[in-house]
Amino acid sequence: KNEVEQSPQNLTAQEGEFITINCSYSVGISALHWLQQHPGGGIVSLFMLSSGKKKHGRLIATINIQEKHSSLHITASHPRDSAVYICAVRSPRGGADGLTFGKGTHLIIQP
Amino acid sequence: GAVVSQHPSWVICKSGTSVKIECRSLDFQATTMFWYRQFPKQSLMLMATSNEGSKATYEQGVEKDKFLINHASLTLSTLTVTSAHPEDSSFYICSARDYEKLFFGSGTQLSVL
């Protein structure tokens, strides 16, 4: 069983829909990152969370440490939000970089 | 904000040649950088940790003679894929940490013919 599980693996939605991507993990963590990987491959860090909730524009990230679960929400989704969203947790069991990555959620927003 | 620049974005080479990929931190000093490999629809896989002024540390199963890493300055790390073979074809991406924030390069798609 992977230590970081994301769901869904693939998601196609219509422009304007509210999007939720989930991340569950099985280890104790010090932080959780949400990353966005564009079709060209470049990766941008969206959020780093250790508790509670963060908001940036149309993006909201929440984490429940007790439940070992985090969600990334996109409000009023737009085709430019189409990307792969990756959850990564920072823990002592991570690699030398301290991170364990999920496989990503491939999101397509259709106009 | 901090930026990590990676070049080239893509490279096609013949089998047996060597390919160098550069990763630069543009407005912060990175004593440590990380190199990852990613296969289609798979997670990022850490290959090695690049340490400024000292030898890189490699993850288990990664051949250090195949993937040469040099981190000669606080802003530049290079990954050289030596004697590349088709099985080395992959997406390679670097990252650096500025305090708690992660910054990634734009990645390099390597295709070995």
GROMACS .gro file of N, CA, C and O in nm, chain A residues 10 31 33 35 37 40-45 48 86 90 95-99 101-104 106, chain B residues 34 36 38 41-46 49 57 59 91 93 95 97 100-107:
model
  192
   10ASN      N    1  -0.806   1.037  -1.205
   10ASN     CA    2  -0.841   1.119  -1.320
   10ASN      C    3  -0.974   1.186  -1.293
   10ASN      O    4  -1.064   1.126  -1.234
   31ALA      N    5   0.452   1.812   0.751
   31ALA     CA    6   0.389   1.906   0.658
   31ALA      C    7   0.339   1.830   0.536
   31ALA      O    8   0.386   1.719   0.506
   33HIS      N    9   0.244   1.906   0.117
   33HIS     CA   10   0.250   2.001   0.005
   33HIS      C   11   0.149   1.961  -0.102
   33HIS      O   12   0.132   1.842  -0.131
   35LEU      N   13   0.113   2.027  -0.502
   35LEU     CA   14   0.190   2.072  -0.617
   35LEU      C   15   0.104   2.065  -0.742
   35LEU      O   16   0.014   1.981  -0.752
   37GLN      N   17   0.144   2.027  -1.156
   37GLN     CA   18   0.234   1.999  -1.267
   37GLN      C   19   0.160   2.022  -1.397
   37GLN      O   20   0.061   1.956  -1.427
   40GLY      N   21   0.350   2.076  -1.970
   40GLY     CA   22   0.491   2.082  -2.011
   40GLY      C   23   0.584   2.017  -1.912
   40GLY      O   24   0.701   1.991  -1.943
   41GLY      N   25   0.537   1.990  -1.791
   41GLY     CA   26   0.617   1.918  -1.693
   41GLY      C   27   0.659   2.000  -1.572
   41GLY      O   28   0.690   1.944  -1.468
   42GLY      N   29   0.663   2.132  -1.587
   42GLY     CA   30   0.706   2.214  -1.475
   42GLY      C   31   0.612   2.201  -1.356
   42GLY      O   32   0.493   2.178  -1.370
   43ILE      N   33   0.670   2.211  -1.237
   43ILE     CA   34   0.593   2.193  -1.114
   43ILE      C   35   0.596   2.321  -1.033
   43ILE      O   36   0.701   2.383  -1.015
   44VAL      N   37   0.478   2.357  -0.982
   44VAL     CA   38   0.465   2.475  -0.898
   44VAL      C   39   0.409   2.430  -0.763
   44VAL      O   40   0.315   2.350  -0.758
   45SER      N   41   0.467   2.480  -0.657
   45SER     CA   42   0.415   2.451  -0.524
   45SER      C   43   0.296   2.542  -0.497
   45SER      O   44   0.308   2.664  -0.505
   48MET      N   45   0.173   2.470   0.131
   48MET     CA   46   0.234   2.385   0.232
   48MET      C   47   0.148   2.398   0.357
   48MET      O   48   0.119   2.510   0.402
   86ILE      N   49  -0.043   1.708  -0.742
   86ILE     CA   50   0.034   1.609  -0.668
   86ILE      C   51   0.037   1.645  -0.520
   86ILE      O   52   0.063   1.761  -0.484
   90ARG      N   53   0.575   1.542   0.401
   90ARG     CA   54   0.709   1.548   0.458
   90ARG      C   55   0.710   1.470   0.588
   90ARG      O   56   0.631   1.499   0.679
   95GLY      N   57   1.222   1.026   0.159
   95GLY     CA   58   1.357   1.009   0.110
   95GLY      C   59   1.449   1.115   0.168
   95GLY      O   60   1.414   1.185   0.264
   96ALA      N   61   1.565   1.128   0.107
   96ALA     CA   62   1.661   1.228   0.153
   96ALA      C   63   1.602   1.368   0.147
   96ALA      O   64   1.644   1.457   0.221
   97ASP      N   65   1.505   1.386   0.058
   97ASP     CA   66   1.437   1.515   0.050
   97ASP      C   67   1.325   1.525   0.153
   97ASP      O   68   1.258   1.628   0.163
   98GLY      N   69   1.303   1.416   0.229
   98GLY     CA   70   1.199   1.416   0.331
   98GLY      C   71   1.059   1.397   0.278
   98GLY      O   72   0.962   1.400   0.354
   99LEU      N   73   1.047   1.377   0.147
   99LEU     CA   74   0.915   1.377   0.085
   99LEU      C   75   0.873   1.239   0.034
   99LEU      O   76   0.955   1.161  -0.013
  101PHE      N   77   0.575   1.123  -0.239
  101PHE     CA   78   0.482   1.180  -0.335
  101PHE      C   79   0.367   1.085  -0.366
  101PHE      O   80   0.386   0.963  -0.374
  102GLY      N   81   0.249   1.143  -0.386
  102GLY     CA   82   0.140   1.067  -0.444
  102GLY      C   83   0.160   1.058  -0.594
  102GLY      O   84   0.247   1.123  -0.651
  103LYS      N   85   0.076   0.977  -0.659
  103LYS     CA   86   0.089   0.959  -0.803
  103LYS      C   87   0.024   1.071  -0.882
  103LYS      O   88   0.041   1.079  -1.003
  104GLY      N   89  -0.051   1.154  -0.814
  104GLY     CA   90  -0.111   1.267  -0.884
  104GLY      C   91  -0.253   1.244  -0.928
  104GLY      O   92  -0.296   1.129  -0.947
  106HIS      N   93  -0.497   1.367  -1.235
  106HIS     CA   94  -0.498   1.433  -1.364
  106HIS      C   95  -0.633   1.500  -1.384
  106HIS      O   96  -0.734   1.433  -1.401
  145PHE      N   97   1.780   1.874  -0.529
  145PHE     CA   98   1.737   1.736  -0.547
  145PHE      C   99   1.709   1.709  -0.695
  145PHE      O  100   1.656   1.795  -0.765
  147TYR      N  101   1.514   1.446  -0.958
  147TYR     CA  102   1.410   1.345  -0.966
  147TYR      C  103   1.398   1.295  -1.109
  147TYR      O  104   1.432   1.362  -1.205
  149GLN      N  105   1.092   1.104  -1.353
  149GLN     CA  106   0.949   1.076  -1.356
  149GLN      C  107   0.913   1.005  -1.485
  149GLN      O  108   0.939   1.057  -1.594
  152LYS      N  109   0.284   0.917  -1.602
  152LYS     CA  110   0.176   0.884  -1.509
  152LYS      C  111   0.227   0.821  -1.379
  152LYS      O  112   0.152   0.753  -1.309
  153GLN      N  113   0.352   0.846  -1.346
  153GLN     CA  114   0.408   0.793  -1.222
  153GLN      C  115   0.450   0.906  -1.129
  153GLN      O  116   0.458   1.022  -1.170
  154SER      N  117   0.476   0.869  -1.004
  154SER     CA  118   0.522   0.967  -0.906
  154SER      C  119   0.662   1.014  -0.939
  154SER      O  120   0.738   0.947  -1.009
  155LEU      N  121   0.698   1.128  -0.884
  155LEU     CA  122   0.837   1.170  -0.886
  155LEU      C  123   0.920   1.071  -0.806
  155LEU      O  124   0.883   1.031  -0.696
  156MET      N  125   1.034   1.032  -0.861
  156MET     CA  126   1.123   0.940  -0.791
  156MET      C  127   1.256   1.011  -0.764
  156MET      O  128   1.323   1.055  -0.858
  157LEU      N  129   1.290   1.024  -0.638
  157LEU     CA  130   1.415   1.091  -0.603
  157LEU      C  131   1.532   1.007  -0.649
  157LEU      O  132   1.540   0.887  -0.619
  160THR      N  133   2.064   1.353  -0.407
  160THR     CA  134   2.071   1.482  -0.341
  160THR      C  135   2.205   1.544  -0.376
  160THR      O  136   2.311   1.483  -0.355
  168THR      N  137   2.467   1.246  -0.281
  168THR     CA  138   2.424   1.119  -0.222
  168THR      C  139   2.313   1.063  -0.310
  168THR      O  140   2.219   1.135  -0.347
  170GLU      N  141   2.020   0.772  -0.420
  170GLU     CA  142   1.920   0.679  -0.368
  170GLU      C  143   1.957   0.536  -0.411
  170GLU      O  144   2.029   0.515  -0.510
  202PHE      N  145   1.171   1.189  -1.795
  202PHE     CA  146   1.159   1.329  -1.757
  202PHE      C  147   1.241   1.348  -1.630
  202PHE      O  148   1.220   1.277  -1.531
  204ILE      N  149   1.375   1.625  -1.337
  204ILE     CA  150   1.340   1.755  -1.280
  204ILE      C  151   1.417   1.777  -1.152
  204ILE      O  152   1.440   1.682  -1.077
  206SER      N  153   1.486   2.022  -0.792
  206SER     CA  154   1.417   2.111  -0.699
  206SER      C  155   1.515   2.163  -0.595
  206SER      O  156   1.622   2.106  -0.575
  208ARG      N  157   1.506   2.388  -0.199
  208ARG     CA  158   1.421   2.436  -0.091
  208ARG      C  159   1.475   2.569  -0.039
  208ARG      O  160   1.594   2.583  -0.013
  211GLU      N  161   1.112   2.664   0.406
  211GLU     CA  162   1.016   2.555   0.397
  211GLU      C  163   0.951   2.545   0.259
  211GLU      O  164   0.873   2.455   0.234
  212LYS      N  165   0.982   2.637   0.171
  212LYS     CA  166   0.916   2.639   0.041
  212LYS      C  167   0.994   2.554  -0.059
  212LYS      O  168   1.116   2.553  -0.060
  213LEU      N  169   0.919   2.486  -0.144
  213LEU     CA  170   0.977   2.403  -0.249
  213LEU      C  171   0.971   2.477  -0.382
  213LEU      O  172   0.868   2.533  -0.416
  214PHE      N  173   1.080   2.470  -0.455
  214PHE     CA  174   1.081   2.528  -0.589
  214PHE      C  175   1.137   2.424  -0.685
  214PHE      O  176   1.240   2.362  -0.658
  215PHE      N  177   1.067   2.407  -0.796
  215PHE     CA  178   1.106   2.307  -0.894
  215PHE      C  179   1.149   2.374  -1.024
  215PHE      O  180   1.098   2.480  -1.061
  216GLY      N  181   1.241   2.308  -1.092
  216GLY     CA  182   1.273   2.349  -1.227
  216GLY      C  183   1.160   2.310  -1.320
  216GLY      O  184   1.063   2.245  -1.282
  217SER      N  185   1.174   2.349  -1.447
  217SER     CA  186   1.069   2.322  -1.544
  217SER      C  187   1.082   2.182  -1.604
  217SER      O  188   0.995   2.138  -1.679
  218GLY      N  189   1.190   2.113  -1.569
  218GLY     CA  190   1.205   1.975  -1.615
  218GLY      C  191   1.274   1.963  -1.749
  218GLY      O  192   1.279   2.058  -1.828
   0.00000   0.00000   0.00000
